[in-house]
Coordinates of C-alpha atoms in Angstrom, one line a residue:
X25 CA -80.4 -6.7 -34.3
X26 CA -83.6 -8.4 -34.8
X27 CA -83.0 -9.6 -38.5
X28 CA -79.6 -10.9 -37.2
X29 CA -81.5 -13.1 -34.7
X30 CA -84.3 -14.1 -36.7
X31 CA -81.5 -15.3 -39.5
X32 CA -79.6 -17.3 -36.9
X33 CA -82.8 -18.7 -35.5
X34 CA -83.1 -19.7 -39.3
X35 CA -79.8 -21.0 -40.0
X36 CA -79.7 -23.1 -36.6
X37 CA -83.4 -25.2 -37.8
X38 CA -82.3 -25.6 -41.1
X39 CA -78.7 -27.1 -39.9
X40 CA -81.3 -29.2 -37.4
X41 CA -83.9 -30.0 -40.1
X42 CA -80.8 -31.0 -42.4
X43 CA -79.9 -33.4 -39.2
X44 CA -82.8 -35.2 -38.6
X45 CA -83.3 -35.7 -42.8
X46 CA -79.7 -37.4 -42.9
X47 CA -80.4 -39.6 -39.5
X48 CA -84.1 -40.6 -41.2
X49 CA -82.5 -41.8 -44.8
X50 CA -79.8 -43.3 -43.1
X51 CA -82.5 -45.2 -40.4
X52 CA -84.3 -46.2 -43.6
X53 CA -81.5 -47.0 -45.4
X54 CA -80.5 -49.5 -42.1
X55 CA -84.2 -50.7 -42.6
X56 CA -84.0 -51.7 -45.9
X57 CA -80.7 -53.2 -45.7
X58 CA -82.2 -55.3 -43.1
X59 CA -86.0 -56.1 -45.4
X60 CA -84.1 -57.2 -48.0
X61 CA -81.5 -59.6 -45.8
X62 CA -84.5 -61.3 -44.4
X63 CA -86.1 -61.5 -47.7
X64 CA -82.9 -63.2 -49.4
X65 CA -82.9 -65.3 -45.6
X66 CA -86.5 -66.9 -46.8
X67 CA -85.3 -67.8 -50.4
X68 CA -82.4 -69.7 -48.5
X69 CA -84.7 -71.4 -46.6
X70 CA -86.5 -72.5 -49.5
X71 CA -83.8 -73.3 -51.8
X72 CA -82.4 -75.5 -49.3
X73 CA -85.5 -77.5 -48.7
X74 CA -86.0 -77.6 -52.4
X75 CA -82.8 -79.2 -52.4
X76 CA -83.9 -81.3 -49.4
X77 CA -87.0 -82.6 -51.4
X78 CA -84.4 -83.5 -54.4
X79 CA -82.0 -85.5 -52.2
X80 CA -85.0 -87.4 -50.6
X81 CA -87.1 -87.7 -54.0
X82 CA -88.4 -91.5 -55.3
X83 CA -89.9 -91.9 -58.9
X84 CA -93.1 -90.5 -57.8
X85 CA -92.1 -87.4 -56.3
X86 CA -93.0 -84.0 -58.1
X87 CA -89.8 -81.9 -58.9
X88 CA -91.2 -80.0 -61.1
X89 CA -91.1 -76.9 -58.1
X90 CA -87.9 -77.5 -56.2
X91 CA -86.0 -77.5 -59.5
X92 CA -87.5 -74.5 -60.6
X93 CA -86.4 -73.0 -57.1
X94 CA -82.8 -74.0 -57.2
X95 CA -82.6 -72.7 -60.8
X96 CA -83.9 -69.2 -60.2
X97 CA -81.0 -68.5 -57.6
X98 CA -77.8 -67.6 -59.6
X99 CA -76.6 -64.3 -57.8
X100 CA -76.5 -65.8 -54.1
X101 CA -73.3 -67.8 -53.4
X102 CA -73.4 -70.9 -52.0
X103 CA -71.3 -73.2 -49.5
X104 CA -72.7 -76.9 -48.9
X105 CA -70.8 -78.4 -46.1
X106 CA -71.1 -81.7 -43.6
X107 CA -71.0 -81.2 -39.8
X108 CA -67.4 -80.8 -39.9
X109 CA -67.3 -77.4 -42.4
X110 CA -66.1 -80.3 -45.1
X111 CA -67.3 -78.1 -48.5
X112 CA -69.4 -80.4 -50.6
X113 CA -70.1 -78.2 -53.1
X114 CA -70.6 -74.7 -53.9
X115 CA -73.3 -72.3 -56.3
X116 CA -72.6 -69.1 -58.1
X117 CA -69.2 -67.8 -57.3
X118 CA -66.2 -67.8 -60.3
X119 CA -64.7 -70.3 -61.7
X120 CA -61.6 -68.6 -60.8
X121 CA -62.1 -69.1 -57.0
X122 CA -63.4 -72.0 -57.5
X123 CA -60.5 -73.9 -59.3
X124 CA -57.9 -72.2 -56.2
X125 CA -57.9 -74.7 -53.5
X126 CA -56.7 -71.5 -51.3
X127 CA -58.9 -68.8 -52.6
X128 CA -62.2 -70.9 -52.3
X129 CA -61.5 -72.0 -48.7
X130 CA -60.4 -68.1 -48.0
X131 CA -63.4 -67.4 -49.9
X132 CA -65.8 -69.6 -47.8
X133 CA -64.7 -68.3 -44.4
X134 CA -65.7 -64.8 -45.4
X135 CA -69.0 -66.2 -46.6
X136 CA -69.3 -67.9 -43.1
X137 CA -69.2 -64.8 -41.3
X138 CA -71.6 -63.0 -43.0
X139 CA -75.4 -65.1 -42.1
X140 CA -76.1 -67.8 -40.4
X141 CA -76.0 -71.3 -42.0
X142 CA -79.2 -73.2 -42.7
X143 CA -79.5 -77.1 -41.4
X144 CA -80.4 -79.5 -44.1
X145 CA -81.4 -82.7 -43.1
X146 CA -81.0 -85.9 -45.0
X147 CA -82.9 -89.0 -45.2
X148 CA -80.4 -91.0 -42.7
X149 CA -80.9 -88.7 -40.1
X150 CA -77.6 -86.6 -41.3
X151 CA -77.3 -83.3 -42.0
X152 CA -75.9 -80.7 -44.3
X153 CA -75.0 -76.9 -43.7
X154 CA -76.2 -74.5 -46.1
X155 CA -73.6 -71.4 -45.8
X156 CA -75.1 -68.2 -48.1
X157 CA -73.3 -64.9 -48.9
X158 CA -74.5 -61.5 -49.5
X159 CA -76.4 -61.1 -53.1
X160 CA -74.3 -58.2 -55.2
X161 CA -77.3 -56.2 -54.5
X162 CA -77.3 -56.3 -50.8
X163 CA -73.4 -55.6 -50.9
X164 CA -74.2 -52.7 -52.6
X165 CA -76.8 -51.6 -50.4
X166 CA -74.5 -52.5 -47.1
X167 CA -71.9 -49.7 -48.6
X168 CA -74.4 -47.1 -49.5
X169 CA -74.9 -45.4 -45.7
X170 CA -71.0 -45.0 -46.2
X171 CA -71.6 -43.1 -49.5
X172 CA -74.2 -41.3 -48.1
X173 CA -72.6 -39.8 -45.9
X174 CA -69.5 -39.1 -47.9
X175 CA -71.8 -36.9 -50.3
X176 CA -73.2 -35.3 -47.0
X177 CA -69.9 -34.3 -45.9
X178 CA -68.6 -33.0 -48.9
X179 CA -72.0 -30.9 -49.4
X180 CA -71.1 -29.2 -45.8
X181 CA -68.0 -28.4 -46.7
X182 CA -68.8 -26.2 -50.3
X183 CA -71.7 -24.8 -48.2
X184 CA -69.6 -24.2 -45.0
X185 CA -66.8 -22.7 -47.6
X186 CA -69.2 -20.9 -49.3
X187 CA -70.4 -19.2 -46.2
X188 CA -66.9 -18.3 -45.1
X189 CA -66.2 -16.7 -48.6
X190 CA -69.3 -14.7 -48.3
X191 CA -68.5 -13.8 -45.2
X192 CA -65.4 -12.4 -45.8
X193 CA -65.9 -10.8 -49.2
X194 CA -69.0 -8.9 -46.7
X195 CA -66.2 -8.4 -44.3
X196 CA -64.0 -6.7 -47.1
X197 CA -66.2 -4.8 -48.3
X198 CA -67.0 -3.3 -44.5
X199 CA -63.3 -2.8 -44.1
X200 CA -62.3 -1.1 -47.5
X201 CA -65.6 1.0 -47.2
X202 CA -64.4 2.2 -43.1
X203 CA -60.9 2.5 -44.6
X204 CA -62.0 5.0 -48.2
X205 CA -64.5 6.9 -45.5
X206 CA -61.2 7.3 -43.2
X207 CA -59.1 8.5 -46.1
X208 CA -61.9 11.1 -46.8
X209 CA -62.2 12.2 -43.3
X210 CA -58.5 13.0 -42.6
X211 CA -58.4 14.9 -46.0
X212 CA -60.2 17.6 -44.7
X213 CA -57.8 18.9 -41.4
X214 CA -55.1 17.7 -44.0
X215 CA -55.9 20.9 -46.2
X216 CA -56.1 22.9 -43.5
X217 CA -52.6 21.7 -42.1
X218 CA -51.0 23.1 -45.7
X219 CA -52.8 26.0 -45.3
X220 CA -51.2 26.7 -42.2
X221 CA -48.0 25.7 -43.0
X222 CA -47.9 28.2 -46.1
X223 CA -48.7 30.6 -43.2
X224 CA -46.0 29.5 -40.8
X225 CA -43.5 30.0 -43.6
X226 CA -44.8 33.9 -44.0
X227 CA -44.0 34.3 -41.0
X228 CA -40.2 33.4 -40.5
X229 CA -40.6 30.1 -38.9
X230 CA -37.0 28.2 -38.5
X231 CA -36.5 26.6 -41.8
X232 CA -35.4 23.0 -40.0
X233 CA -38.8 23.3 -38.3
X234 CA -40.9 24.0 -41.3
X235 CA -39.3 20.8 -43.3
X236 CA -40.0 18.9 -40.3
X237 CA -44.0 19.6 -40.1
X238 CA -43.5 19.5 -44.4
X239 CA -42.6 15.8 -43.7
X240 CA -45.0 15.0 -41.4
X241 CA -47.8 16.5 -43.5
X242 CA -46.6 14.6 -46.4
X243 CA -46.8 11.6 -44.3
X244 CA -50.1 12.0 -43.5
X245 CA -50.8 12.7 -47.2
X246 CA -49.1 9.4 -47.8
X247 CA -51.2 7.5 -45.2
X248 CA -54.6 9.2 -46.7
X249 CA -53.5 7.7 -50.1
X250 CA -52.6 4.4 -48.5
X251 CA -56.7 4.3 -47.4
X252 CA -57.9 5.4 -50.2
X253 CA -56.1 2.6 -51.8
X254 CA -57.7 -0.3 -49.9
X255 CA -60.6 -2.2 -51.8
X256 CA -59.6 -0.9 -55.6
X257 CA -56.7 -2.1 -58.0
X258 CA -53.4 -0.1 -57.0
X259 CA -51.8 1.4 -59.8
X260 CA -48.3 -0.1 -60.2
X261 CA -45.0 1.7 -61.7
X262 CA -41.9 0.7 -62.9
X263 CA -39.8 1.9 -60.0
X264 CA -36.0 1.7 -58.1
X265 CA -36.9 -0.9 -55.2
X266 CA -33.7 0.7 -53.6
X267 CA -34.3 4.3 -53.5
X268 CA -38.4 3.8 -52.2
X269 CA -37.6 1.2 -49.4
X270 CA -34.5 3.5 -48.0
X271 CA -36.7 6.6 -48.2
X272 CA -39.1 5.1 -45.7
X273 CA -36.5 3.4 -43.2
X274 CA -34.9 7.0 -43.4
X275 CA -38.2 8.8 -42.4
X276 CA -38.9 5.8 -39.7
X277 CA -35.3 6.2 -38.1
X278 CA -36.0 10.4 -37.3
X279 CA -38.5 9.4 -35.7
X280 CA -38.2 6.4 -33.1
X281 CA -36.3 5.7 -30.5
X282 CA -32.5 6.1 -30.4
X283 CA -32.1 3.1 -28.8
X284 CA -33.3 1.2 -32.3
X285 CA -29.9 0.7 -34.2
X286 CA -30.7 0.8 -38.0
X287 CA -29.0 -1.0 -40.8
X288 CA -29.7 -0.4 -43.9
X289 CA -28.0 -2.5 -46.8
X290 CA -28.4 -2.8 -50.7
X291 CA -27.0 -2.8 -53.6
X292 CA -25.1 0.5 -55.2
X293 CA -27.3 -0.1 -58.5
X294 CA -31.0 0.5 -59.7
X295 CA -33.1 -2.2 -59.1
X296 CA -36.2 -1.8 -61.0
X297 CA -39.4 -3.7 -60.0
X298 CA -43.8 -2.9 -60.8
X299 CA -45.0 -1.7 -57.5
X300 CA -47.2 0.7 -56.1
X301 CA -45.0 3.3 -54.2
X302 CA -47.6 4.4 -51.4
X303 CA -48.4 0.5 -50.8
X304 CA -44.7 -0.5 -50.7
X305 CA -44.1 2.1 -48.0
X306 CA -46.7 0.4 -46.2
X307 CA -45.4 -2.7 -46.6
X308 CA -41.7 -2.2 -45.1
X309 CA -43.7 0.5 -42.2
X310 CA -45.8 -2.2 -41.1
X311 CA -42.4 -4.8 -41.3
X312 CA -40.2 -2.4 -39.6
X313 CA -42.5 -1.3 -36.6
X314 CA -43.7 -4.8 -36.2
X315 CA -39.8 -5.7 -35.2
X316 CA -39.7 -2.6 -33.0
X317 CA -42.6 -3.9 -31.2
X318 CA -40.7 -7.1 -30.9
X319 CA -37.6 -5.9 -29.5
X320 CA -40.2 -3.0 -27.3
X321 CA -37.9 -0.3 -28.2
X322 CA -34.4 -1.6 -27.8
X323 CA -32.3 -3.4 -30.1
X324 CA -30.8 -3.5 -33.4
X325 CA -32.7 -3.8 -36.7
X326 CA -31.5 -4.8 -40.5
X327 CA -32.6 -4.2 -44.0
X328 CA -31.1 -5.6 -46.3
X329 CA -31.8 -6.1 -49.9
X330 CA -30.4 -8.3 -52.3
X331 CA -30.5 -9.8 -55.5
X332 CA -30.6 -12.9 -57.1
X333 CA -30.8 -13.4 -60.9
X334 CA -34.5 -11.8 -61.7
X335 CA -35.6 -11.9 -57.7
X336 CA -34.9 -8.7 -55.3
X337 CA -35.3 -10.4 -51.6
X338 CA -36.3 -7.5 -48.5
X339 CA -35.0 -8.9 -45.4
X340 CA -35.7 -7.2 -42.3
X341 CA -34.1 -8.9 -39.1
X342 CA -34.6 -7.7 -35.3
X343 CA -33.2 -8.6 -32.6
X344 CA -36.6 -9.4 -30.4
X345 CA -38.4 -12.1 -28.7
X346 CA -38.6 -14.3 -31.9
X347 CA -42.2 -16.6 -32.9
X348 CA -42.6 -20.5 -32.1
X349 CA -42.3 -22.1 -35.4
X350 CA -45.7 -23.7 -35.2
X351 CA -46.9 -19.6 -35.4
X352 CA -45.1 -19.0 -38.7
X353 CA -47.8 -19.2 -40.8
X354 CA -50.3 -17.7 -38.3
X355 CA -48.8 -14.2 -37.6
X356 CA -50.1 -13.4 -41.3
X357 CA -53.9 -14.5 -40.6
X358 CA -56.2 -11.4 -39.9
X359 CA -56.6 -10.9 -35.8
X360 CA -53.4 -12.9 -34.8
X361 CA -51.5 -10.9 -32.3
X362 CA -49.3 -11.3 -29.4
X363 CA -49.8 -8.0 -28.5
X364 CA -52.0 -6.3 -25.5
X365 CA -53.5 -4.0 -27.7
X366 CA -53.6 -4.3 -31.5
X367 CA -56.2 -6.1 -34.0
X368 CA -53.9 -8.2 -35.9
X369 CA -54.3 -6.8 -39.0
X370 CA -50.8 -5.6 -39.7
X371 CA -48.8 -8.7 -41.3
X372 CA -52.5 -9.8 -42.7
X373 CA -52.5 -6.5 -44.5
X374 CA -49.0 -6.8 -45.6
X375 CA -49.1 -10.4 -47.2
X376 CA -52.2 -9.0 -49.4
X377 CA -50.3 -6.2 -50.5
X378 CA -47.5 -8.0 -51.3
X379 CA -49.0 -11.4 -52.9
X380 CA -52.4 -10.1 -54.3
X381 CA -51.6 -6.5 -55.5
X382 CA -47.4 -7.3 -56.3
X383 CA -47.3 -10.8 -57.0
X384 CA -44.9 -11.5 -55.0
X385 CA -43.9 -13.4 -51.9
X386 CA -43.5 -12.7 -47.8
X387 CA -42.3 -15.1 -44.8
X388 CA -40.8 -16.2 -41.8
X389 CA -37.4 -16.6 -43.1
X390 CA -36.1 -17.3 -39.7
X391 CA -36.7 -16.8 -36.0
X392 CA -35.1 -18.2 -32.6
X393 CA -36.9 -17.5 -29.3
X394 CA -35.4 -15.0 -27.6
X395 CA -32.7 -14.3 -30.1
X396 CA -34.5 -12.5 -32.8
X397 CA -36.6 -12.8 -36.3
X398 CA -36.2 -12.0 -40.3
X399 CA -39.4 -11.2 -42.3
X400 CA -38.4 -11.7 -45.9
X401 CA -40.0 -10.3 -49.2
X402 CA -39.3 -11.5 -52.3
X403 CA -40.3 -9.5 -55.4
X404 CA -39.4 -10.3 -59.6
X405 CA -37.5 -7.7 -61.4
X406 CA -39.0 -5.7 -64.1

């Protein structure tokens, strides 16, 4: 108990540490952004007074600096406007724009918005606006929080998936070592029971009653092999689909209720398929009790199996409550249930054995509140 605390205590500061590292690279990334804005503010500043100093130059003044000033700038572009947002002339941006009356002015109103203009007074007491965009390298930098973040994001989500696998393949393991450990226990009354029944036979027993309990021990036999199955790779057989599913509806009609109408329907032929006999039965007991369970007791259930070029398709239909369409896809996750008592396991069980050990396919075929539902299975032929 204490090692499960002290690793949640763990978990918990690293998910906090890994917090407060993202908001400080994403508070200095905002810092930067900003350094570097002011920085590329100042060389405005100074370009435009260079170009100040040119416009109000005589023979004697030294140009030697603002020239060199206005020549180093060739990444920042540049708007030169009169009071009235006239452009005058523009710096650094394509030639492509530039020669497109459209594009340039399009091209200036986004450069507008993104600083503030510098005032550029003239000799005549007029001035110019200096409108400045963002240098590549600041764009860059503006997008970078965003890509941050991205990366950050898609970094939880392989470790959160990561954890989740773990956790289940831990959770798996737990379950298929409960269920072998299961399969082990019951094997020892199970010996007994055949003992027992040998000696019920010495002694004269009813013959009807004796092939009853035979059935029932085999059952159990059945269900110890099912267990003993979970967690390893099931061996599968080439097998007649028809004869194995209508020996277990035949054993699950003796013994439910007589109010449960039965149906069973497939074709008169051998239809031959890989599966694993002991997990099959599973598969239509779990299918067929789930729609007794539906209709509590009472109603009238139908298996039918058919075939369509190299597919044989298990339908089983009751007549119960029906699922909500938005549920069709959860009844088969593990601990969904409608039920009082149950764990949810069943269907979540059944689409493994049936996808992962057979390959093949299960669903919601169909189902109408109140009116009913059909489970369908869809295996290939062998």
């Amino acid at each position: 108990m204490q090692f499960s605390e002290r690793r949640n205590l763990t978990r918990w500061f690293i998910i906090i540490a890994s917090f407060f590292i993202v908001v400080l690279i994403l508070w200095n990334t905002y810092n930067f952004f900003q350094i570097f804005k002011n920085e590329e503010r100042a060389k405005m500043e100074f370009w435009a007074s260079a170009l100040t100093s040119i416009a109000n130059a005589n023979e004697n003044s030294d140009l030697d600096l603002p020239l060199e000033i206005i020549s180093k700038n060739t990444t920042i572009p540049i708007f030169i406007t009169d009071q009235k947002d006239k452009i005058l002339d523009s710096k650094n941006i394509d030639e492509e724009i530039v020669k497109d009356s459209i594009a340039l002015k399009n091209y200036f109103y986004s450069v507008k918005n993104d600083n503030l203009p510098i005032k550029m007074e003239s000799s005549d007491n007029k001035y110019h606006l200096v409108y400045y965009g963002n240098s590549p390298l600041l764009n860059k930098l503006k997008y970078y929080p965003v890509a941050l973040l991205l990366i950050i994001i898609l970094f939880g989500a392989v470790v959160y998936n990561f954890y989740r696998a773990t956790k289940m393949a831990t959770q798996n393991k737990l379950w298929a070592g409960m269920a072998k450990e299961t399969a082990h226990q019951i094997g020892t009354p199970l010996s007994s029971l055949i003992g027992w029944l040998e000696i019920l036979k010495m002694e004269n027993i009813e013959e009807s009653t004796i092939i009853e309990i035979e059935k029932d021990i085999n059952r159990l036999q059945t269900i110890t092999d099912r267990f003993s199955k979970i967690g390893s790779e099931p061996v599968l057989e080439k097998r007649d689909i028809v004869v194995d599913t209508q020996k277990t509806v035949d054993y699950l009609q003796s013994r439910v209720s007589q109010q449960v109408s039965f149906h069973f329907e497939a074709p008169q032929h051998p239809i031959y398929v890989e599966i694993n006999p002991a997990l099959h039965s599973w598969t239509i007991e779990n299918l067929v009790k789930n729609a007794i369970d539906a209709m509590k007791g009472k109603g009238s259930l139908k298996i039918i199996l058919s075939e369509s070029e190299n597919i044989i398709k298990i339908s089983i239909s009751d007549t119960g409550k029906g699922i909500p369409k938005n549920q069709f896809s959860k009844v088969f996750e593990p601990g969904f249930t409608t039920k009082k008592r149950g764990w949810g396991l069943g269907l979540s069980l059944t689409k493994r054995i049936v996808q992962e050990y057979h390959k093949g396919k299960i669903k919601v075929a169909h189902s109408e509140i109140g009116k009913g539902t059909t489970m369908q299975i869809s295996y290939k032929t062998a």
